Amino acid sequence: MFFLLLALVAFMYMVELRSLDNSLQGLSCQHDLSQVLAAPQEVIATITSLTNHSRRFLPYIRLVEYLPGETVVHADSLQLTKDLQGGWQHSATVYLMPRSKLERRLQISLPRRGHYLFRGLQLGGGDFLGLSEVRQQVESFNEVIIYPPESTREYLPDTLGGFVGDISLRRFILEDPVLTVGFREYSGREPLKSISWQQSARLDKLMVKQYDYTTEPSLTVVLSVAHQGEKEEAAPLLEECYALCHTVCRLLEEKGIKYDFVSNMVTAGAWGSWSYIPEGLGAHHFTTILEGLGRATYQCGESFTTMLRRVLANPGERGLVIITPDPTISQERLLSERHPSSYLILSAEDPDKPSSPGA
């Protein structure tokens, strides 16, 4: 009897050791997010996929998922605990049949604009006797970009609409020297450079080129984050600037007006730069700008004057929509270089007063 009991203990010990070695063997895990770009408080999902590639039944798998500190979880029965890095973590236990796959979705939302990093999760596999656990880290480093909400200023559609109307009117006043649509007889008021000597020689009288007007209005949205004072004081103003930029770009998209984007903001968690986005229109162009606004920090990459020189160095008659936390930075420089009716200043400091061209 003693030897039988000893053999049983030895057998259980061997099974225990083997179960510890194989508790997570043949198990693969993938951690993803349902979307990368989202609005504040928009519900998205974290997706955890577990696959058992082996022929063994896995009776105990523990998942510990890590979440950013500001995450709001939309699950009543879920218990959250603080982790060592200031975020949240929650755990769940599941089992997997041989050659099977399990997918878990967790509904979450993030309340404020910003760049959030998800660090993945930890897997735990139990032993045969349930006495110990083997753990394995699954690093994913997924990110979510929460873009800013729109501005609440009710006058913005009318103000921007009036400014776009002025730009559209100017295109019928200014001729485009590239688009030649015909010829007419010289009246004596046209500049000599507009005379077509080939047509004049053929018709034996002075003829001038007749130009078409500019084909369509185009705008440049200029976002300045240059500010004075402390970072804490400037934060609300910069958040309003990002909200104004969101609304302006959305209105331009609705009106079908092509625009490019220039900014001196510094972005977080990105290899690329959002200092300049070429002219475009459509969903991809709009979401690219929204991503930059979501990644934006409160740091300034260059002065307003340097950025403005970069904008004015581009040839062509373009309207400028300037969004700035401090209007005194921009007005003096603009008035010396641009016609007042070709730019519009939107300031974060005065939310109750509509801006006007050249104000």
Tab-separated table of C-alpha atoms in Angstrom:
chain	number	residue	atom	x	y	z
A	1	MET	CA	0.000	0.000	0.000
A	2	PHE	CA	2.830	2.332	0.856
A	3	PHE	CA	4.566	1.693	-2.461
A	4	LEU	CA	1.312	2.265	-4.358
A	5	LEU	CA	0.823	5.592	-2.630
A	6	LEU	CA	4.416	6.559	-3.328
A	7	ALA	CA	3.993	5.691	-7.025
A	8	LEU	CA	0.835	7.760	-7.165
A	9	VAL	CA	2.598	10.744	-5.602
A	10	ALA	CA	5.483	10.395	-8.059
A	11	PHE	CA	3.060	10.189	-10.967
A	12	MET	CA	1.199	13.292	-9.767
A	13	TYR	CA	4.499	15.120	-9.373
A	14	MET	CA	5.542	14.308	-12.936
A	15	VAL	CA	2.157	15.380	-14.278
A	16	GLU	CA	2.460	18.597	-12.269
A	17	LEU	CA	5.894	19.379	-13.717
A	18	ARG	CA	4.746	18.634	-17.242
A	19	SER	CA	1.639	20.775	-16.815
A	20	LEU	CA	3.797	23.697	-15.690
A	21	ASP	CA	6.039	23.297	-18.735
A	22	ASN	CA	3.101	23.070	-21.154
A	23	SER	CA	0.519	25.365	-19.546
A	24	LEU	CA	0.930	28.055	-22.239
A	25	GLN	CA	2.511	25.943	-24.957
A	26	GLY	CA	0.595	26.067	-28.215
A	27	LEU	CA	-1.308	29.180	-27.118
A	28	SER	CA	-1.080	32.378	-29.149
A	29	CYS	CA	-2.540	35.757	-28.242
A	30	GLN	CA	-3.198	38.944	-30.196
A	31	HIS	CA	-4.299	42.250	-28.688
A	32	ASP	CA	-5.839	44.914	-30.967
A	33	LEU	CA	-8.155	47.922	-30.920
A	34	SER	CA	-11.300	48.350	-32.989
A	35	GLN	CA	-10.131	51.782	-34.200
A	36	VAL	CA	-7.201	54.135	-33.814
A	37	LEU	CA	-8.922	57.513	-34.263
A	38	ALA	CA	-11.965	58.390	-32.161
A	39	ALA	CA	-13.910	61.301	-30.703
A	40	PRO	CA	-13.982	62.081	-26.974
A	41	GLN	CA	-16.284	59.637	-25.138
A	42	GLU	CA	-16.798	57.576	-28.302
A	43	VAL	CA	-17.126	53.891	-27.452
A	44	ILE	CA	-14.413	51.705	-28.955
A	45	ALA	CA	-13.320	48.161	-28.139
A	46	THR	CA	-10.159	46.352	-27.137
A	47	ILE	CA	-10.014	42.955	-28.863
A	48	THR	CA	-8.158	40.006	-27.347
A	49	SER	CA	-7.864	36.890	-29.533
A	50	LEU	CA	-6.694	33.608	-27.997
A	51	THR	CA	-5.933	30.558	-30.154
A	52	ASN	CA	-5.173	27.065	-28.873
A	53	HIS	CA	-3.085	25.395	-31.593
A	54	SER	CA	-2.521	22.209	-29.580
A	55	ARG	CA	-4.631	19.101	-29.088
A	56	ARG	CA	-4.761	19.667	-25.346
A	57	PHE	CA	-7.624	21.088	-23.339
A	58	LEU	CA	-6.559	24.260	-21.512
A	59	PRO	CA	-8.773	24.481	-18.434
A	60	TYR	CA	-7.328	27.656	-16.930
A	61	ILE	CA	-6.060	30.795	-18.694
A	62	ARG	CA	-5.925	34.090	-16.845
A	63	LEU	CA	-5.893	37.386	-18.761
A	64	VAL	CA	-4.687	40.623	-17.181
A	65	GLU	CA	-5.318	43.562	-19.522
A	66	TYR	CA	-3.675	46.960	-19.005
A	67	LEU	CA	-5.587	50.180	-19.734
A	68	PRO	CA	-4.617	53.898	-19.640
A	69	GLY	CA	-5.486	55.757	-16.466
A	70	GLU	CA	-8.315	57.840	-17.979
A	71	THR	CA	-10.119	54.877	-19.540
A	72	VAL	CA	-13.845	54.528	-18.877
A	73	VAL	CA	-14.938	50.869	-19.043
A	74	HIS	CA	-18.507	50.132	-20.148
A	75	ALA	CA	-19.006	46.874	-18.234
A	76	ASP	CA	-20.860	46.813	-14.920
A	77	SER	CA	-19.460	43.523	-13.623
A	78	LEU	CA	-15.809	44.289	-14.333
A	79	GLN	CA	-13.497	45.010	-11.396
A	80	LEU	CA	-10.612	47.407	-12.062
A	81	THR	CA	-7.467	47.868	-9.984
A	82	LYS	CA	-4.649	50.391	-10.234
A	83	ASP	CA	-1.354	49.169	-11.642
A	84	LEU	CA	2.150	50.382	-10.799
A	85	GLN	CA	2.296	52.781	-13.767
A	86	GLY	CA	-0.832	54.737	-12.849
A	87	GLY	CA	-3.176	52.956	-15.247
A	88	TRP	CA	-5.923	50.388	-14.768
A	89	GLN	CA	-5.828	46.626	-15.020
A	90	HIS	CA	-8.506	43.967	-14.961
A	91	SER	CA	-8.333	40.174	-14.988
A	92	ALA	CA	-10.523	37.415	-16.372
A	93	THR	CA	-10.251	33.625	-16.552
A	94	VAL	CA	-11.202	31.537	-19.585
A	95	TYR	CA	-10.703	27.998	-20.910
A	96	LEU	CA	-9.958	26.762	-24.421
A	97	MET	CA	-10.868	23.503	-26.108
A	98	PRO	CA	-8.308	21.845	-28.416
A	99	ARG	CA	-7.832	23.582	-31.779
A	100	SER	CA	-10.187	26.415	-30.838
A	101	LYS	CA	-10.192	30.200	-30.799
A	102	LEU	CA	-11.708	32.713	-28.389
A	103	GLU	CA	-12.248	36.455	-28.914
A	104	ARG	CA	-13.007	38.877	-26.056
A	105	ARG	CA	-14.160	42.463	-26.607
A	106	LEU	CA	-14.090	45.127	-23.929
A	107	GLN	CA	-16.099	48.306	-24.568
A	108	ILE	CA	-14.235	51.426	-23.422
A	109	SER	CA	-14.099	55.172	-24.056
A	110	LEU	CA	-11.654	57.993	-23.391
A	111	PRO	CA	-12.992	61.357	-22.187
A	112	ARG	CA	-10.410	63.855	-23.416
A	113	ARG	CA	-8.345	64.724	-26.477
A	114	GLY	CA	-4.926	63.162	-26.545
A	115	HIS	CA	-2.622	60.289	-27.425
A	116	TYR	CA	-3.160	57.094	-25.392
A	117	LEU	CA	-0.940	54.010	-25.339
A	118	PHE	CA	-2.228	50.512	-24.572
A	119	ARG	CA	0.525	48.238	-23.189
A	120	GLY	CA	-1.066	44.888	-23.977
A	121	LEU	CA	-1.760	42.200	-21.413
A	122	GLN	CA	-0.390	39.346	-19.330
A	123	LEU	CA	-1.257	35.677	-19.789
A	124	GLY	CA	-1.295	33.199	-16.942
A	125	GLY	CA	-1.493	29.431	-17.289
A	126	GLY	CA	-2.339	27.131	-14.374
A	127	ASP	CA	-0.717	23.860	-13.374
A	128	PHE	CA	-2.411	20.459	-13.018
A	129	LEU	CA	-3.069	20.838	-9.296
A	130	GLY	CA	-3.896	24.532	-9.375
A	131	LEU	CA	-1.050	25.384	-7.011
A	132	SER	CA	1.022	27.729	-9.177
A	133	GLU	CA	0.832	29.813	-12.335
A	134	VAL	CA	3.105	30.467	-15.309
A	135	ARG	CA	2.961	34.023	-16.610
A	136	GLN	CA	3.807	35.523	-19.968
A	137	GLN	CA	3.734	39.169	-21.127
A	138	VAL	CA	2.045	40.027	-24.446
A	139	GLU	CA	3.362	43.424	-25.539
A	140	SER	CA	1.226	45.201	-28.130
A	141	PHE	CA	1.762	48.976	-27.700
A	142	ASN	CA	-1.404	49.905	-29.545
A	143	GLU	CA	-2.365	53.569	-29.592
A	144	VAL	CA	-5.605	55.506	-29.701
A	145	ILE	CA	-5.798	59.108	-30.872
A	146	ILE	CA	-8.709	61.131	-29.474
A	147	TYR	CA	-9.250	64.185	-31.650
A	148	PRO	CA	-10.636	67.436	-30.196
A	149	PRO	CA	-14.356	68.203	-30.078
A	150	GLU	CA	-15.742	70.964	-32.261
A	151	SER	CA	-15.952	74.549	-31.112
A	152	THR	CA	-19.240	75.695	-29.593
A	153	ARG	CA	-19.096	79.153	-31.224
A	154	GLU	CA	-22.374	79.518	-33.099
A	155	TYR	CA	-21.187	82.360	-35.323
A	156	LEU	CA	-18.400	80.339	-36.968
A	157	PRO	CA	-20.400	79.018	-39.989
A	158	ASP	CA	-21.614	82.526	-40.906
A	159	THR	CA	-18.213	84.146	-40.312
A	160	LEU	CA	-16.329	81.570	-42.344
A	161	GLY	CA	-19.041	81.568	-45.016
A	162	GLY	CA	-18.738	85.324	-45.440
A	163	PHE	CA	-14.959	85.099	-45.660
A	164	VAL	CA	-15.111	82.321	-48.253
A	165	GLY	CA	-17.602	84.437	-50.209
A	166	ASP	CA	-15.112	87.320	-50.299
A	167	ILE	CA	-12.372	84.989	-51.518
A	168	SER	CA	-14.695	83.627	-54.209
A	169	LEU	CA	-15.502	87.189	-55.341
A	170	ARG	CA	-11.816	88.086	-55.576
A	171	ARG	CA	-11.204	85.233	-58.010
A	172	PHE	CA	-13.394	87.035	-60.568
A	173	ILE	CA	-11.413	90.251	-60.076
A	174	LEU	CA	-7.933	88.783	-60.329
A	175	GLU	CA	-6.998	87.147	-63.622
A	176	ASP	CA	-4.863	84.053	-63.800
A	177	PRO	CA	-1.953	84.669	-66.250
A	178	VAL	CA	-1.595	80.938	-66.843
A	179	LEU	CA	-5.094	80.277	-68.206
A	180	THR	CA	-5.367	81.935	-71.632
A	181	VAL	CA	-8.850	81.624	-73.147
A	182	GLY	CA	-8.527	83.909	-76.208
A	183	PHE	CA	-7.371	87.225	-77.640
A	184	ARG	CA	-8.845	90.700	-77.999
A	185	GLU	CA	-7.803	93.978	-79.601
A	186	TYR	CA	-5.372	96.148	-77.661
A	187	SER	CA	-7.165	99.091	-76.010
A	188	GLY	CA	-4.130	100.946	-74.703
A	189	ARG	CA	-4.859	100.137	-71.044
A	190	GLU	CA	-3.349	96.651	-70.961
A	191	PRO	CA	0.302	96.133	-69.922
A	192	LEU	CA	2.767	95.481	-72.742
A	193	LYS	CA	3.559	92.026	-71.389
A	194	SER	CA	0.017	90.890	-72.230
A	195	ILE	CA	0.448	91.675	-75.980
A	196	SER	CA	0.559	88.575	-78.177
A	197	TRP	CA	3.058	89.480	-80.883
A	198	GLN	CA	2.295	86.346	-82.886
A	199	GLN	CA	-1.434	87.161	-83.109
A	200	SER	CA	-0.670	90.849	-83.728
A	201	ALA	CA	1.559	89.979	-86.694
A	202	ARG	CA	-1.035	87.586	-88.128
A	203	LEU	CA	-3.945	90.076	-87.895
A	204	ASP	CA	-1.830	93.189	-88.574
A	205	LYS	CA	-3.029	94.926	-85.402
A	206	LEU	CA	-2.121	94.807	-81.753
A	207	MET	CA	-3.815	91.931	-79.936
A	208	VAL	CA	-3.627	91.103	-76.224
A	209	LYS	CA	-4.141	87.809	-74.440
A	210	GLN	CA	-7.462	87.331	-72.673
A	211	TYR	CA	-7.026	85.411	-69.451
A	212	ASP	CA	-9.464	83.307	-67.531
A	213	TYR	CA	-10.130	83.991	-63.883
A	214	THR	CA	-8.701	81.818	-61.160
A	215	THR	CA	-10.335	78.412	-61.335
A	216	GLU	CA	-11.466	78.003	-57.744
A	217	PRO	CA	-10.934	79.521	-54.304
A	218	SER	CA	-8.284	77.920	-52.123
A	219	LEU	CA	-7.458	78.446	-48.477
A	220	THR	CA	-4.648	77.769	-46.051
A	221	VAL	CA	-5.599	76.921	-42.478
A	222	VAL	CA	-2.821	78.216	-40.224
A	223	LEU	CA	-2.781	76.934	-36.639
A	224	SER	CA	-0.430	78.710	-34.251
A	225	VAL	CA	0.216	77.379	-30.755
A	226	ALA	CA	2.707	80.122	-29.868
A	227	HIS	CA	1.618	81.556	-26.541
A	228	GLN	CA	2.855	83.633	-23.653
A	229	GLY	CA	2.806	82.731	-19.975
A	230	GLU	CA	2.821	79.396	-18.194
A	231	LYS	CA	1.814	76.073	-19.720
A	232	GLU	CA	-1.104	75.642	-17.302
A	233	GLU	CA	-2.543	79.041	-18.277
A	234	ALA	CA	-2.224	78.364	-22.005
A	235	ALA	CA	-3.759	74.870	-21.940
A	236	PRO	CA	-7.455	75.983	-22.148
A	237	LEU	CA	-6.633	78.435	-24.950
A	238	LEU	CA	-4.775	75.787	-26.961
A	239	GLU	CA	-7.617	73.314	-26.506
A	240	GLU	CA	-9.977	75.946	-27.920
A	241	CYS	CA	-7.584	76.471	-30.848
A	242	TYR	CA	-7.694	72.752	-31.647
A	243	ALA	CA	-11.494	72.790	-31.423
A	244	LEU	CA	-11.664	75.839	-33.738
A	245	CYS	CA	-9.397	74.105	-36.245
A	246	HIS	CA	-11.635	71.019	-36.210
A	247	THR	CA	-14.733	73.109	-36.944
A	248	VAL	CA	-13.062	75.216	-39.659
A	249	CYS	CA	-11.765	72.150	-41.519
A	250	ARG	CA	-15.135	70.425	-41.242
A	251	LEU	CA	-16.923	73.482	-42.687
A	252	LEU	CA	-14.443	73.692	-45.570
A	253	GLU	CA	-15.049	70.007	-46.281
A	254	GLU	CA	-18.802	70.617	-46.392
A	255	LYS	CA	-18.351	73.565	-48.772
A	256	GLY	CA	-16.039	71.543	-51.028
A	257	ILE	CA	-13.187	74.065	-50.783
A	258	LYS	CA	-9.674	72.663	-51.046
A	259	TYR	CA	-7.300	73.704	-48.303
A	260	ASP	CA	-3.860	72.972	-46.951
A	261	PHE	CA	-2.785	72.993	-43.317
A	262	VAL	CA	0.202	74.681	-41.681
A	263	SER	CA	1.061	74.590	-37.983
A	264	ASN	CA	3.886	75.047	-35.502
A	265	MET	CA	2.514	72.459	-33.052
A	266	VAL	CA	4.596	69.577	-31.693
A	267	THR	CA	2.906	66.162	-31.859
A	268	ALA	CA	3.277	63.168	-29.542
A	269	GLY	CA	3.912	59.536	-30.434
A	270	ALA	CA	4.426	60.076	-34.167
A	271	TRP	CA	7.286	59.621	-36.598
A	272	GLY	CA	5.842	62.053	-39.115
A	273	SER	CA	5.375	65.799	-38.896
A	274	TRP	CA	2.127	67.719	-39.006
A	275	SER	CA	3.791	71.089	-39.679
A	276	TYR	CA	2.456	71.006	-43.247
A	277	ILE	CA	-0.251	68.948	-44.915
A	278	PRO	CA	-0.591	69.606	-48.666
A	279	GLU	CA	-3.778	70.877	-50.249
A	280	GLY	CA	-6.549	68.349	-50.421
A	281	LEU	CA	-10.177	67.528	-49.771
A	282	GLY	CA	-12.067	64.470	-48.595
A	283	ALA	CA	-12.213	61.999	-45.729
A	284	HIS	CA	-8.543	60.980	-45.784
A	285	HIS	CA	-7.350	64.599	-45.843
A	286	PHE	CA	-9.713	65.546	-43.011
A	287	THR	CA	-8.865	62.580	-40.773
A	288	THR	CA	-5.133	63.204	-41.264
A	289	ILE	CA	-5.579	66.693	-39.817
A	290	LEU	CA	-7.769	65.345	-36.996
A	291	GLU	CA	-5.050	62.852	-36.091
A	292	GLY	CA	-2.496	65.660	-35.892
A	293	LEU	CA	-4.834	67.691	-33.670
A	294	GLY	CA	-5.298	64.678	-31.411
A	295	ARG	CA	-1.558	64.130	-31.108
A	296	ALA	CA	-0.816	67.834	-30.514
A	297	THR	CA	0.926	68.783	-27.295
A	298	TYR	CA	1.197	72.211	-25.688
A	299	GLN	CA	4.704	72.740	-27.068
A	300	CYS	CA	5.567	75.086	-29.940
A	301	GLY	CA	7.967	73.983	-32.665
A	302	GLU	CA	8.704	77.416	-34.161
A	303	SER	CA	7.694	81.035	-33.703
A	304	PHE	CA	4.612	82.480	-35.352
A	305	THR	CA	6.741	84.828	-37.475
A	306	THR	CA	8.880	81.972	-38.803
A	307	MET	CA	5.815	79.912	-39.621
A	308	LEU	CA	4.126	82.862	-41.325
A	309	ARG	CA	7.188	83.499	-43.508
A	310	ARG	CA	6.931	79.861	-44.576
A	311	VAL	CA	3.268	80.353	-45.497
A	312	LEU	CA	3.797	83.609	-47.403
A	313	ALA	CA	6.734	82.162	-49.330
A	314	ASN	CA	4.309	80.022	-51.347
A	315	PRO	CA	3.201	81.774	-54.530
A	316	GLY	CA	-0.432	82.271	-55.432
A	317	GLU	CA	-3.405	84.196	-54.149
A	318	ARG	CA	-4.727	82.175	-51.237
A	319	GLY	CA	-6.959	83.068	-48.368
A	320	LEU	CA	-5.589	82.493	-44.881
A	321	VAL	CA	-7.583	81.351	-41.859
A	322	ILE	CA	-5.391	82.063	-38.840
A	323	ILE	CA	-6.202	80.267	-35.576
A	324	THR	CA	-4.191	81.519	-32.630
A	325	PRO	CA	-4.353	81.646	-28.826
A	326	ASP	CA	-3.000	85.211	-28.847
A	327	PRO	CA	-4.228	87.568	-31.628
A	328	THR	CA	-1.622	90.225	-30.829
A	329	ILE	CA	1.075	87.885	-32.135
A	330	SER	CA	-0.376	87.773	-35.624
A	331	GLN	CA	-2.033	91.088	-36.438
A	332	GLU	CA	0.978	93.377	-36.774
A	333	ARG	CA	2.839	90.946	-38.998
A	334	LEU	CA	-0.175	90.199	-41.167
A	335	LEU	CA	-1.163	93.798	-41.805
A	336	SER	CA	2.279	94.546	-43.186
A	337	GLU	CA	2.258	91.688	-45.686
A	338	ARG	CA	-1.305	90.828	-46.716
A	339	HIS	CA	-4.393	92.604	-47.962
A	340	PRO	CA	-6.829	92.751	-44.997
A	341	SER	CA	-9.626	91.000	-46.887
A	342	SER	CA	-7.484	87.940	-47.680
A	343	TYR	CA	-7.148	86.614	-44.147
A	344	LEU	CA	-9.358	85.783	-41.198
A	345	ILE	CA	-8.159	85.621	-37.590
A	346	LEU	CA	-9.894	83.358	-35.093
A	347	SER	CA	-8.671	83.927	-31.566
A	348	ALA	CA	-9.138	81.597	-28.620
A	349	GLU	CA	-9.089	84.525	-26.195
A	350	ASP	CA	-12.397	86.138	-27.184
A	351	PRO	CA	-15.055	83.424	-27.649
A	352	ASP	CA	-18.052	85.807	-27.689
A	353	LYS	CA	-16.856	88.157	-30.406
A	354	PRO	CA	-16.939	87.046	-34.068
A	355	SER	CA	-13.653	87.591	-35.889
A	356	SER	CA	-13.607	89.571	-39.110
A	357	PRO	CA	-11.084	89.863	-41.913
A	358	GLY	CA	-8.216	92.067	-40.897
A	359	ALA	CA	-9.530	92.390	-37.332
